[in-house]
Short mmCIF file of C-alpha atoms and ligand atoms in Angstrom, two decimals:
data_model
loop_
_atom_site.label_atom_id
_atom_site.label_comp_id
_atom_site.label_asym_id
_atom_site.label_seq_id
_atom_site.Cartn_x
_atom_site.Cartn_y
_atom_site.Cartn_z
CA UNK A 1 -12.81 14.65 1.82
CA UNK A 2 -12.22 17.57 4.03
CA UNK A 3 -9.73 17.21 6.94
CA UNK A 4 -9.76 19.97 9.44
CA UNK A 5 -7.41 20.38 12.51
CA UNK A 6 -8.87 22.54 15.27
CA UNK A 7 -7.81 23.72 18.80
CA UNK A 8 -10.33 23.36 21.25
CA UNK A 9 -12.01 20.96 23.53
CA UNK A 10 -13.95 17.93 22.05
CA UNK A 11 -17.36 18.01 23.33
CA UNK A 12 -17.70 21.50 24.12
CA UNK A 13 -20.98 21.74 22.03
CA UNK A 14 -21.86 18.06 22.80
CA UNK A 15 -23.29 17.51 19.54
CA UNK A 16 -22.57 15.58 16.27
CA UNK A 17 -20.18 12.30 16.44
CA UNK A 18 -17.07 12.39 18.58
CA UNK A 19 -14.39 9.70 18.57
CA UNK A 20 -12.37 9.47 21.60
CA UNK A 21 -9.18 7.29 21.94
CA UNK A 22 -8.61 6.00 25.34
CA UNK A 23 -5.76 4.00 26.84
CA UNK A 24 -6.14 1.09 29.40
CA UNK A 25 -4.53 3.34 31.89
CA UNK A 26 -7.02 6.28 31.40
CA UNK A 27 -9.21 6.94 34.09
CA UNK A 28 -10.03 10.64 33.24
CA UNK A 29 -9.84 12.04 36.55
CA UNK A 30 -10.60 15.60 36.81
CA UNK A 31 -8.33 17.68 34.65
CA UNK A 32 -6.34 14.79 33.25
CA UNK A 33 -7.34 15.34 29.52
CA UNK A 34 -6.60 18.71 27.85
CA UNK A 35 -8.67 17.84 24.90
CA UNK A 36 -12.06 16.77 26.56
CA UNK A 37 -14.62 19.09 27.49
CA UNK A 38 -14.81 18.79 31.39
CA UNK A 39 -18.76 17.69 31.28
CA UNK A 40 -17.90 15.25 28.64
CA UNK A 41 -14.97 13.96 30.51
CA UNK A 42 -17.05 13.65 33.99
CA UNK A 43 -19.45 11.49 31.82
CA UNK A 44 -17.06 9.38 30.48
CA UNK A 45 -15.43 8.94 33.67
CA UNK A 46 -18.66 7.58 35.06
CA UNK A 47 -18.79 5.37 31.94
CA UNK A 48 -15.29 4.17 32.66
CA UNK A 49 -16.33 3.32 36.40
CA UNK A 50 -18.96 0.69 35.03
CA UNK A 51 -15.96 -1.24 33.96
CA UNK A 52 -17.37 -2.58 30.56
CA UNK A 53 -14.95 -0.48 28.50
CA UNK A 54 -11.29 -1.12 29.45
CA UNK A 55 -9.37 0.68 26.75
CA UNK A 56 -8.49 -2.79 25.04
CA UNK A 57 -6.99 -2.34 21.72
CA UNK A 58 -9.52 -1.77 19.06
CA UNK A 59 -12.56 -2.30 21.39
CA UNK A 60 -15.49 0.09 20.82
CA UNK A 61 -18.33 1.50 22.86
CA UNK A 62 -21.01 3.67 21.41
CA UNK A 63 -22.51 6.19 23.66
CA UNK A 64 -25.53 8.49 23.34
CA UNK A 65 -25.18 10.87 26.30
CA UNK A 66 -28.40 12.11 27.40
CA UNK A 67 -29.23 15.64 27.82
CA UNK A 68 -27.40 16.99 24.71
CA UNK A 69 -29.03 19.96 23.07
CA UNK A 70 -28.74 18.40 19.65
CA UNK A 71 -28.17 14.44 18.73
CA UNK A 72 -24.61 13.48 20.08
CA UNK A 73 -22.91 10.17 19.62
CA UNK A 74 -19.54 9.49 21.41
CA UNK A 75 -17.53 6.44 20.03
CA UNK A 76 -14.77 5.20 22.59
CA UNK A 77 -12.17 3.38 20.95
CA UNK A 78 -9.48 1.41 22.94
CA UNK A 79 -5.63 2.15 22.32
CA UNK A 80 -4.40 -0.49 24.35
CA UNK A 81 -1.62 -0.13 27.13
CA UNK A 82 0.27 3.28 26.58
CA UNK A 83 3.78 1.27 26.57
CA UNK A 84 2.61 -0.70 23.34
CA UNK A 85 1.53 2.23 21.62
CA UNK A 86 2.83 2.89 18.07
CA UNK A 87 1.52 5.24 15.32
CA UNK A 88 -0.03 2.06 13.74
CA UNK A 89 -2.17 1.53 16.82
CA UNK A 90 -3.49 4.99 16.37
CA UNK A 91 -4.25 4.12 12.80
CA UNK A 92 -6.00 0.95 13.81
CA UNK A 93 -8.06 2.77 16.29
CA UNK A 94 -9.14 5.42 13.97
CA UNK A 95 -10.08 2.53 11.32
CA UNK A 96 -12.32 0.44 13.36
CA UNK A 97 -14.04 3.50 14.66
CA UNK A 98 -14.41 4.99 11.06
CA UNK A 99 -15.87 1.41 9.84
CA UNK A 100 -18.47 1.49 12.71
CA UNK A 101 -19.54 4.97 11.76
CA UNK A 102 -19.57 4.17 8.04
CA UNK A 103 -22.07 1.39 8.60
CA UNK A 104 -24.16 3.85 10.64
CA UNK A 105 -23.88 6.29 7.53
CA UNK A 106 -22.16 8.92 9.58
CA UNK A 107 -20.33 11.24 7.11
CA UNK A 108 -18.72 13.70 9.57
CA UNK A 109 -17.15 13.37 12.80
CA UNK A 110 -14.61 14.80 15.51
CA UNK A 111 -11.57 12.78 16.79
CA UNK A 112 -8.92 13.20 19.17
CA UNK A 113 -5.48 12.62 17.61
CA UNK A 114 -4.66 9.14 18.90
CA UNK A 115 -1.47 9.05 21.02
CA UNK A 116 -0.73 12.89 20.60
CA UNK A 117 -0.84 13.41 24.27
CA UNK A 118 1.66 10.49 25.18
CA UNK A 119 4.39 12.84 23.85
CA UNK A 120 6.40 9.73 22.48
CA UNK A 121 5.97 10.17 18.82
CA UNK A 122 6.06 13.19 16.44
CA UNK A 123 2.56 15.14 16.63
CA UNK A 124 2.40 15.16 12.81
CA UNK A 125 2.80 11.40 12.80
CA UNK A 126 -0.03 10.97 15.20
CA UNK A 127 -2.07 13.24 12.98
CA UNK A 128 -1.05 11.56 9.74
CA UNK A 129 -1.88 8.06 11.21
CA UNK A 130 -5.38 9.03 12.54
CA UNK A 131 -6.43 10.47 9.43
CA UNK A 132 -5.11 7.61 7.41
CA UNK A 133 -6.89 5.19 9.72
CA UNK A 134 -10.00 7.10 9.75
CA UNK A 135 -10.25 7.20 5.70
CA UNK A 136 -9.12 3.58 5.29
CA UNK A 137 -11.25 2.21 8.01
CA UNK A 138 -14.53 3.49 6.14
CA UNK A 139 -13.48 1.98 2.73
CA UNK A 140 -15.69 -0.45 0.93
CA UNK A 141 -15.58 -1.49 -2.71
CA UNK A 142 -19.29 -1.51 -3.93
CA UNK A 143 -18.74 -0.35 -7.33
CA UNK A 144 -20.92 -3.52 -8.57
CA UNK A 145 -23.54 -3.50 -5.97
CA UNK A 146 -26.95 -2.41 -7.18
CA UNK A 147 -27.66 -1.45 -3.69
CA UNK A 148 -24.63 -0.37 -2.08
CA UNK A 149 -26.16 -0.48 1.44
CA UNK A 150 -25.49 2.22 4.16
CA UNK A 151 -21.86 2.59 3.52
CA UNK A 152 -20.88 5.95 2.84
CA UNK A 153 -17.60 7.73 2.24
CA UNK A 154 -16.30 10.26 4.99
CA UNK A 155 -17.09 13.86 4.10
CA UNK A 156 -15.38 15.85 6.95
CA UNK A 157 -12.82 14.75 9.70
CA UNK A 158 -12.12 17.43 12.29
CA UNK A 159 -9.07 16.36 14.42
CA UNK A 160 -9.42 18.22 17.89
CA UNK A 161 -6.37 19.22 19.68
CA UNK A 162 -5.86 20.96 22.95
CA UNK A 163 -2.91 23.23 22.16
CA UNK A 164 -2.76 26.11 19.48
CA UNK A 165 1.20 25.55 19.24
CA UNK A 166 2.14 23.12 16.43
CA UNK A 167 -1.00 23.37 14.77
CA UNK A 168 0.72 23.88 11.51
CA UNK A 169 2.72 20.78 11.85
CA UNK A 170 -0.30 18.96 12.82
CA UNK A 171 -2.17 20.34 9.57
CA UNK A 172 0.96 19.16 7.47
CA UNK A 173 0.72 15.70 8.87
CA UNK A 174 -3.11 15.37 8.44
CA UNK A 175 -2.58 16.66 4.85
CA UNK A 176 0.24 14.06 4.19
CA UNK A 177 -2.27 11.31 5.62
CA UNK A 178 -5.13 12.53 3.48
CA UNK A 179 -2.97 12.04 0.51
CA UNK A 180 -1.55 8.77 1.39
CA UNK A 181 -4.89 7.35 2.15
CA UNK A 182 -6.47 8.79 -0.97
CA UNK A 183 -3.76 7.07 -2.95
CA UNK A 184 -4.16 3.80 -0.72
CA UNK A 185 -8.02 3.83 -1.82
CA UNK A 186 -7.18 4.24 -5.62
CA UNK A 187 -4.85 1.23 -5.36
CA UNK A 188 -7.32 -0.78 -3.37
CA UNK A 189 -9.91 0.04 -6.08
CA UNK A 190 -7.61 -0.94 -8.99
CA UNK A 191 -6.78 -4.08 -7.27
CA UNK A 192 -10.61 -5.18 -6.54
CA UNK A 193 -11.76 -4.50 -9.85
CA UNK A 194 -12.33 -7.77 -11.80
CA UNK A 195 -10.08 -8.58 -14.61
CA UNK A 196 -12.69 -8.35 -17.33
CA UNK A 197 -12.99 -4.49 -16.50
CA UNK A 198 -9.29 -4.07 -15.78
CA UNK A 199 -7.40 -5.16 -18.70
CA UNK A 200 -3.82 -4.27 -19.50
CA UNK A 201 -4.99 -1.42 -21.71
CA UNK A 202 -7.58 -0.57 -19.04
CA UNK A 203 -4.70 -0.26 -16.42
CA UNK A 204 -2.87 1.94 -18.77
CA UNK A 205 -6.04 4.19 -19.11
CA UNK A 206 -6.21 4.53 -15.54
CA UNK A 207 -2.64 5.33 -15.10
CA UNK A 208 -3.06 7.98 -17.81
CA UNK A 209 -6.14 9.42 -16.22
CA UNK A 210 -4.34 9.60 -12.80
CA UNK A 211 -1.45 11.44 -14.46
CA UNK A 212 -3.40 13.97 -16.28
CA UNK A 213 -5.29 14.81 -13.15
CA UNK A 214 -2.29 15.22 -11.25
CA UNK A 215 0.19 16.84 -13.74
CA UNK A 216 2.26 13.88 -14.05
CA UNK A 217 3.75 12.78 -17.16
CA UNK A 218 2.75 9.40 -18.53
CA UNK A 219 3.85 7.39 -21.70
CA UNK A 220 2.02 4.42 -22.81
CA UNK A 221 3.80 1.85 -25.07
CA UNK A 222 1.52 -0.47 -27.00
CA UNK A 223 2.14 -3.86 -28.41
CA UNK A 224 4.15 -2.35 -31.56
CA UNK A 225 6.54 -0.11 -29.40
CA UNK A 226 6.88 -3.00 -26.99
CA UNK A 227 8.10 -5.31 -29.77
CA UNK A 228 10.47 -2.46 -31.07
CA UNK A 229 12.15 -2.09 -27.98
CA UNK A 230 12.52 -5.93 -27.67
CA UNK A 231 10.77 -6.62 -24.40
CA UNK A 232 10.54 -10.51 -25.04
CA UNK A 233 9.83 -11.30 -21.48
CA UNK A 234 6.48 -9.11 -21.70
CA UNK A 235 5.82 -10.37 -25.04
CA UNK A 236 6.14 -14.00 -24.14
CA UNK A 237 3.53 -13.72 -21.27
CA UNK A 238 0.92 -11.92 -23.34
CA UNK A 239 1.22 -14.34 -26.16
CA UNK A 240 -1.66 -16.51 -24.60
CA UNK A 241 -4.09 -13.44 -24.22
CA UNK A 242 -6.31 -11.72 -26.80
CA UNK A 243 -5.75 -8.58 -24.74
CA UNK A 244 -2.71 -6.63 -25.90
CA UNK A 245 -0.01 -5.70 -23.56
CA UNK A 246 1.08 -2.40 -22.31
CA UNK A 247 4.02 -0.78 -20.92
CA UNK A 248 3.41 2.25 -18.63
CA UNK A 249 5.83 4.89 -17.69
CA UNK A 250 4.81 7.50 -15.11
CA UNK A 251 7.07 10.42 -14.38
CA UNK A 252 7.24 13.02 -11.34
CA UNK A 253 9.72 15.87 -11.51
CA UNK A 254 12.74 15.87 -13.62
CA UNK A 255 16.27 14.85 -13.26
CA UNK A 256 18.73 17.23 -11.96
CA UNK A 257 22.38 17.43 -10.87
CA UNK A 258 21.25 17.90 -7.29
CA UNK A 259 18.40 15.57 -7.43
CA UNK A 260 18.27 11.75 -7.21
CA UNK A 261 16.10 9.67 -9.50
CA UNK A 262 14.25 6.93 -8.04
CA UNK A 263 12.43 4.21 -10.17
CA UNK A 264 9.36 2.14 -8.80
CA UNK A 265 8.55 -0.89 -10.98
CA UNK A 266 4.94 -2.56 -10.41
CA UNK A 267 3.93 -5.88 -11.54
CA UNK A 268 0.75 -5.51 -13.55
CA UNK A 269 -0.71 -8.90 -14.51
CA UNK A 270 -4.28 -8.13 -14.64
CA UNK A 271 -5.18 -11.74 -14.45
CA UNK A 272 -2.83 -14.57 -13.56
CA UNK A 273 -4.49 -17.96 -14.60
CA UNK A 274 -1.24 -19.57 -14.64
CA UNK A 275 -0.92 -19.81 -18.33
CA UNK A 276 -0.46 -23.36 -19.59
CA UNK A 277 0.87 -24.40 -16.36
CA UNK A 278 -2.67 -23.34 -15.08
CA UNK A 279 -3.79 -22.91 -11.54
CA UNK A 280 -5.91 -24.79 -9.44
CA UNK A 281 -9.75 -23.22 -9.92
CA UNK A 282 -9.84 -22.99 -6.21
CA UNK A 283 -9.45 -19.35 -5.44
CA UNK A 284 -8.10 -18.44 -8.67
CA UNK A 285 -10.54 -15.57 -9.08
CA UNK A 286 -8.22 -13.52 -6.47
CA UNK A 287 -5.54 -13.46 -9.08
CA UNK A 288 -7.26 -10.54 -10.50
CA UNK A 289 -5.26 -8.61 -8.01
CA UNK A 290 -2.15 -9.63 -9.59
CA UNK A 291 -1.44 -6.25 -10.58
CA UNK A 292 -1.27 -4.92 -7.07
CA UNK A 293 2.32 -3.93 -7.63
CA UNK A 294 1.22 -1.63 -10.61
CA UNK A 295 -1.73 -0.48 -8.02
CA UNK A 296 1.00 0.62 -5.75
CA UNK A 297 3.19 2.43 -8.26
CA UNK A 298 0.13 4.31 -9.62
CA UNK A 299 -1.10 5.41 -6.11
CA UNK A 300 2.49 6.04 -4.82
CA UNK A 301 2.79 8.45 -7.86
CA UNK A 302 -0.67 10.18 -7.25
CA UNK A 303 0.29 10.69 -3.55
CA UNK A 304 3.86 11.96 -4.38
CA UNK A 305 2.50 14.46 -7.03
CA UNK A 306 0.80 16.01 -3.92
CA UNK A 307 3.53 15.71 -1.14
CA UNK A 308 6.01 17.04 -3.75
CA UNK A 309 9.21 15.35 -2.49
CA UNK A 310 12.83 16.80 -3.79
CA UNK A 311 13.38 13.75 -5.99
CA UNK A 312 12.83 12.68 -9.57
CA UNK A 313 10.38 9.57 -9.52
CA UNK A 314 9.82 7.16 -12.44
CA UNK A 315 7.10 4.62 -12.33
CA UNK A 316 7.27 1.74 -14.74
CA UNK A 317 4.47 -1.08 -15.18
CA UNK A 318 4.72 -3.88 -17.46
CA UNK A 319 0.85 -4.92 -17.98
CA UNK A 320 -0.32 -8.15 -19.47
CA UNK A 321 -2.90 -10.86 -18.64
CA UNK A 322 -1.49 -14.70 -18.09
CA UNK A 323 -3.78 -16.97 -20.04
CA UNK A 324 -3.48 -20.32 -21.77
CA UNK A 325 -4.32 -20.62 -25.57
CA UNK A 326 -3.18 -21.99 -28.65
CA UNK A 327 -0.61 -19.12 -28.97
CA UNK A 328 0.50 -19.21 -25.28
CA UNK A 329 4.02 -19.64 -23.90
CA UNK A 330 4.70 -23.11 -23.20
CA UNK A 331 6.88 -24.92 -20.49
CA UNK A 332 10.44 -25.52 -22.15
CA UNK A 333 10.15 -22.32 -24.55
CA UNK A 334 13.19 -20.25 -24.51
CA UNK A 335 12.88 -16.34 -24.52
CA UNK A 336 15.10 -13.32 -25.08
CA UNK A 337 14.65 -10.62 -22.58
CA UNK A 338 15.22 -7.00 -23.24
CA UNK A 339 18.59 -7.41 -21.44
CA UNK A 340 19.63 -9.74 -24.22
CA UNK A 341 19.64 -12.67 -21.71
CA UNK A 342 17.72 -15.95 -22.49
CA UNK A 343 15.61 -17.53 -19.94
CA UNK A 344 14.11 -21.29 -20.36
CA UNK A 345 10.68 -21.24 -19.14
CA UNK A 346 9.82 -24.32 -16.92
CA UNK A 347 6.61 -23.08 -15.49
CA UNK A 348 4.49 -20.25 -17.24
CA UNK A 349 2.96 -19.34 -13.82
CA UNK A 350 6.33 -17.96 -12.82
CA UNK A 351 5.48 -14.96 -15.16
CA UNK A 352 6.01 -12.03 -12.85
CA UNK A 353 9.72 -12.29 -13.07
CA UNK A 354 9.73 -12.50 -16.83
CA UNK A 355 7.96 -9.02 -17.26
CA UNK A 356 9.64 -7.32 -14.23
CA UNK A 357 12.96 -8.56 -16.00
CA UNK A 358 12.32 -6.18 -19.06
CA UNK A 359 11.13 -3.44 -16.68
CA UNK A 360 14.19 -3.62 -14.51
CA UNK A 361 16.29 -3.43 -17.69
CA UNK A 362 14.30 -0.50 -18.91
CA UNK A 363 14.95 1.19 -15.55
CA UNK A 364 18.73 1.58 -16.38
CA UNK A 365 18.10 4.37 -18.88
CA UNK A 366 16.95 6.76 -16.15
CA UNK A 367 20.32 6.28 -14.15
CA UNK A 368 18.53 5.62 -10.98
CA UNK A 369 20.14 5.87 -7.63
CA UNK A 370 17.67 3.14 -6.44
CA UNK A 371 15.05 1.07 -8.04
CA UNK A 372 12.29 -0.49 -5.77
CA UNK A 373 9.89 -3.16 -7.57
CA UNK A 374 6.68 -4.27 -5.94
CA UNK A 375 5.31 -7.43 -7.02
CA UNK A 376 2.75 -10.28 -6.04
CA UNK A 377 5.28 -12.71 -7.09
CA UNK A 378 5.41 -15.72 -5.10
CA UNK A 379 2.96 -17.93 -2.98
CA UNK A 380 6.11 -19.06 -1.02
CA UNK A 381 6.51 -15.50 0.45
CA UNK A 382 2.97 -15.79 1.88
CA UNK A 383 4.02 -19.05 3.41
CA UNK A 384 7.03 -17.48 5.00
CA UNK A 385 5.77 -14.17 6.22
CA UNK A 386 2.07 -14.24 6.11
CA UNK A 387 0.08 -11.16 5.85
CA UNK A 388 1.97 -9.20 8.30
CA UNK A 389 4.71 -8.01 6.13
CA UNK A 390 6.09 -8.06 2.60
CA UNK A 391 9.31 -9.81 1.84
CA UNK A 392 12.33 -7.67 1.20
CA UNK A 393 15.21 -8.86 -0.90
CA UNK A 394 18.08 -6.45 -2.45
CA UNK A 395 21.67 -5.74 -3.20
CA UNK A 396 22.26 -2.49 -1.37
CA UNK A 397 21.97 -2.49 2.56
CA UNK A 398 21.36 1.46 2.71
CA UNK A 399 18.70 1.32 0.30
CA UNK A 400 17.17 -1.80 2.18
CA UNK A 401 17.54 0.21 5.43
CA UNK A 402 15.71 3.28 4.06
CA UNK A 403 12.85 0.88 2.66
CA UNK A 404 12.55 -0.84 5.85
CA UNK A 405 12.40 2.33 7.89
CA UNK A 406 9.87 3.89 5.44
CA UNK A 407 7.43 0.71 5.75
CA UNK A 408 7.95 0.49 9.50
CA UNK A 409 6.93 4.20 10.14
CA UNK A 410 4.12 3.92 7.55
CA UNK A 411 2.67 0.80 9.04
CA UNK A 412 3.07 -0.93 5.56
CA UNK A 413 5.80 -3.39 6.89
CA UNK A 414 8.49 -5.22 5.18
CA UNK A 415 10.80 -7.95 6.40
CA UNK A 416 14.37 -8.85 4.88
CA UNK A 417 14.80 -12.14 3.33
CA UNK A 418 18.21 -13.42 1.75
CA UNK A 419 19.25 -14.06 -1.61
CA UNK A 420 22.64 -16.09 -1.63
CA UNK A 421 24.77 -17.82 -4.41
CA UNK A 422 23.10 -21.04 -3.66
CA UNK A 423 19.69 -19.43 -4.74
CA UNK A 424 21.38 -18.35 -8.02
CA UNK A 425 22.61 -21.82 -8.51
CA UNK A 426 19.08 -23.03 -8.30
CA UNK A 427 18.06 -21.11 -11.40
CA UNK A 428 20.98 -22.23 -13.61
CA UNK A 429 19.76 -23.43 -16.93
CA UNK A 430 21.33 -26.24 -19.05
CA UNK A 431 20.43 -24.48 -22.32
CA UNK A 432 19.62 -20.83 -21.61
CA UNK A 433 21.29 -18.01 -19.38
CA UNK A 434 18.74 -18.85 -16.71
CA UNK A 435 15.40 -20.59 -15.86
CA UNK A 436 12.39 -18.97 -14.58
CA UNK A 437 11.85 -21.44 -11.48
CA UNK A 438 14.30 -22.86 -8.93
CA UNK A 439 12.05 -25.76 -7.52
CA UNK A 440 10.07 -26.23 -4.48
CA UNK A 441 11.97 -24.59 -1.59
CA UNK A 442 12.81 -21.17 -1.12
CA UNK A 443 10.59 -19.93 -3.86
CA UNK A 444 10.51 -16.28 -2.70
CA UNK A 445 14.24 -16.29 -2.63
CA UNK A 446 14.75 -17.91 -6.11
CA UNK A 447 12.47 -15.46 -7.52
CA UNK A 448 14.55 -12.60 -5.92
CA UNK A 449 17.78 -14.39 -7.58
CA UNK A 450 16.28 -14.33 -10.82
CA UNK A 451 15.46 -10.63 -10.51
CA UNK A 452 18.93 -9.64 -9.32
CA UNK A 453 20.44 -10.83 -12.79
CA UNK A 454 18.72 -7.94 -14.52
CA UNK A 455 20.02 -5.12 -12.21
CA UNK A 456 23.19 -3.28 -11.88
CA UNK A 457 22.09 -0.44 -9.62
CA UNK A 458 21.10 -0.18 -5.89
CA UNK A 459 17.95 -2.40 -5.93
CA UNK A 460 15.08 -3.74 -3.60
CA UNK A 461 12.57 -6.10 -4.49
CA UNK A 462 9.43 -6.29 -2.48
CA UNK A 463 7.25 -9.57 -2.69
CA UNK A 464 3.83 -8.16 -1.78
CA UNK A 465 1.99 -11.47 -2.38
CA UNK A 466 0.89 -11.78 1.39
CA UNK A 467 0.36 -8.11 1.97
CA UNK A 468 -1.55 -7.05 -0.98
CA UNK A 469 -4.84 -9.11 -0.45
CA UNK A 470 -6.27 -10.14 2.99
CA UNK A 471 -8.90 -12.88 3.42
CA UNK A 472 -10.62 -11.41 6.47
CA UNK A 473 -11.48 -7.94 7.63
CA UNK A 474 -8.38 -5.97 8.99
CA UNK A 475 -8.65 -2.95 11.53
CA UNK A 476 -8.57 -0.40 8.55
CA UNK A 477 -9.07 -2.63 5.63
CA UNK A 478 -11.88 -4.82 4.68
CA UNK A 479 -11.07 -8.09 3.09
CA UNK A 480 -9.63 -7.94 -0.59
CA UNK A 481 -7.05 -5.45 -1.59
CA UNK A 482 -5.19 -3.42 0.88
CA UNK A 483 -3.34 -1.11 -1.09
CA UNK A 484 -0.07 -2.41 0.33
CA UNK A 485 3.25 -0.50 -0.72
CA UNK A 486 1.64 2.80 -1.47
CA UNK A 487 2.14 4.45 2.11
CA UNK A 488 5.67 3.11 2.01
CA UNK A 489 6.58 4.71 -1.28
CA UNK A 490 5.19 8.14 0.02
CA UNK A 491 7.28 7.87 3.19
CA UNK A 492 10.54 6.71 1.19
CA UNK A 493 10.34 9.57 -1.14
CA UNK A 494 9.33 12.02 1.75
CA UNK A 495 12.22 11.37 3.77
CA UNK A 496 14.73 10.75 0.65
CA UNK A 497 18.14 12.00 1.65
CA UNK A 498 16.56 14.47 4.32
CA UNK A 499 18.17 12.86 7.19
N1 BES B 501 0.94 -14.27 -9.07
C1 BES B 501 1.51 -15.56 -8.56
C2 BES B 501 1.84 -15.50 -7.01
C3 BES B 501 0.85 -15.16 -5.88
C4 BES B 501 0.32 -16.12 -5.34
C5 BES B 501 0.35 -14.05 -5.52
C6 BES B 501 -0.66 -16.15 -4.22
C7 BES B 501 -0.68 -13.68 -4.65
C8 BES B 501 -1.09 -14.87 -3.84
C9 BES B 501 2.68 -15.73 -9.24
O1 BES B 501 2.64 -15.36 -10.46
C10 BES B 501 2.85 -17.30 -9.47
O2 BES B 501 2.01 -18.04 -9.86
N2 BES B 501 3.82 -17.81 -8.55
C11 BES B 501 4.26 -19.26 -8.49
C12 BES B 501 5.79 -19.30 -8.98
C13 BES B 501 6.16 -20.74 -9.08
C14 BES B 501 5.48 -21.35 -10.42
C15 BES B 501 7.51 -20.86 -9.08
C16 BES B 501 3.72 -19.58 -7.23
O3 BES B 501 4.13 -18.82 -6.15
O4 BES B 501 3.18 -20.73 -7.05
MN1 MN B 502 1.77 -16.73 -11.79
ZN1 ZN B 503 1.40 -13.79 -11.23
#
């Protein structure tokens, strides 16, 4: 995937494929657009006068201007009302255009940088969002199709801008966008891969492969080492499966006196059947993506290896299957976690928190200034927030603020949920230190309370159960895995302590 940023006018040669973003307000009067070639602009003005294309958000018109010397195609994409525009509007517009073009089998195109001429958002942000949308919009998962159809991957995207000044900044933004999108695609691929092909050891192999390619350190603890460590939560969940567990440690950079350490923890349940507290059959197949937190961490670290922020980053992934069998964990069992705390297991389907407890304890040895865990943890979070935002809980307002801003900027939104004393009380156990479920109500919050018992550092928990997987095609994501969390982690590290 090659991304270019060039100064000049789009359509000057009137050939190839050109994506042009237009606002509802755009009339394309003589001289009003600095980036459109005057002849193309005149033609588009006459198209607008027909009134069929009104610039409505994510609407498309595909045009084949006559009289062009070489084959030429113009895709108009609506950016909506100027006043409502955000970089994510640009990401969406680029996404729907790219999706259309992928179906046509188009591998190279020119595009305007959506929102750039408004002057309301940093130019590098507009470039980054346009690149992300264009790369992610054409995504499809066809690894298992004998005939992948016409879907193609983008080869070259050329962003056209009118001014020469600031082109370096635009190129930097485009490059960050390329790295973030590639990492999001990796995360989507991992989450979409079925459980028979992505086992805990398979996930560890993918993490190690990514690390090697990007010069990151990677250590994988096998079952023996996990036993020696005393990770009772991870071992308990994996007991029902023939597949041995893994504990994956990824590392970017190193600790230094003037450098902070951040730890990202990702839930890596490669298939969640619920265990003995088995789930209903309907839509159980989707639980192959219960390792989306792990995918976000692996993708996040891949991008971070490229964006090179001045911070030490550790990724921790407890990986296991959750299956019922004669050796499986049972309701009523009491287990001892790495922290020494005991847990009474009420429901074996609340397995994510058991393996995260060990990872959160393990995180302490890195002396982190902040820990962010990402997990497809509760159906209750999907009920609360739907697919529009990940649920955010935590114990440190400053870190929560940083995470929220990063998510907002990256189009990878999170929304705060509370964890109060009342939620802690709901998980008191009569016979152990804590129990693993808190009853029917406020399920996302009692899960948050459970995790909070294992941290003693600034910490944020992101419940991505609703955002990691979508049931309908989105503007820059076909139905299935979204790669949620990757862009947030990239943005969080990029701006860490700089502002
Ligand atoms: N992996 C699921 C949560 C989930 C549900 C993720 C839907 C994505 C979509 C998790 O392990 C789980 O089963 N949680 C239970 C917890 C309950 C038993 C307290 C749930 O939400 O029902
Ligand atoms: Mn479960
Ligand atoms: Zn689960």
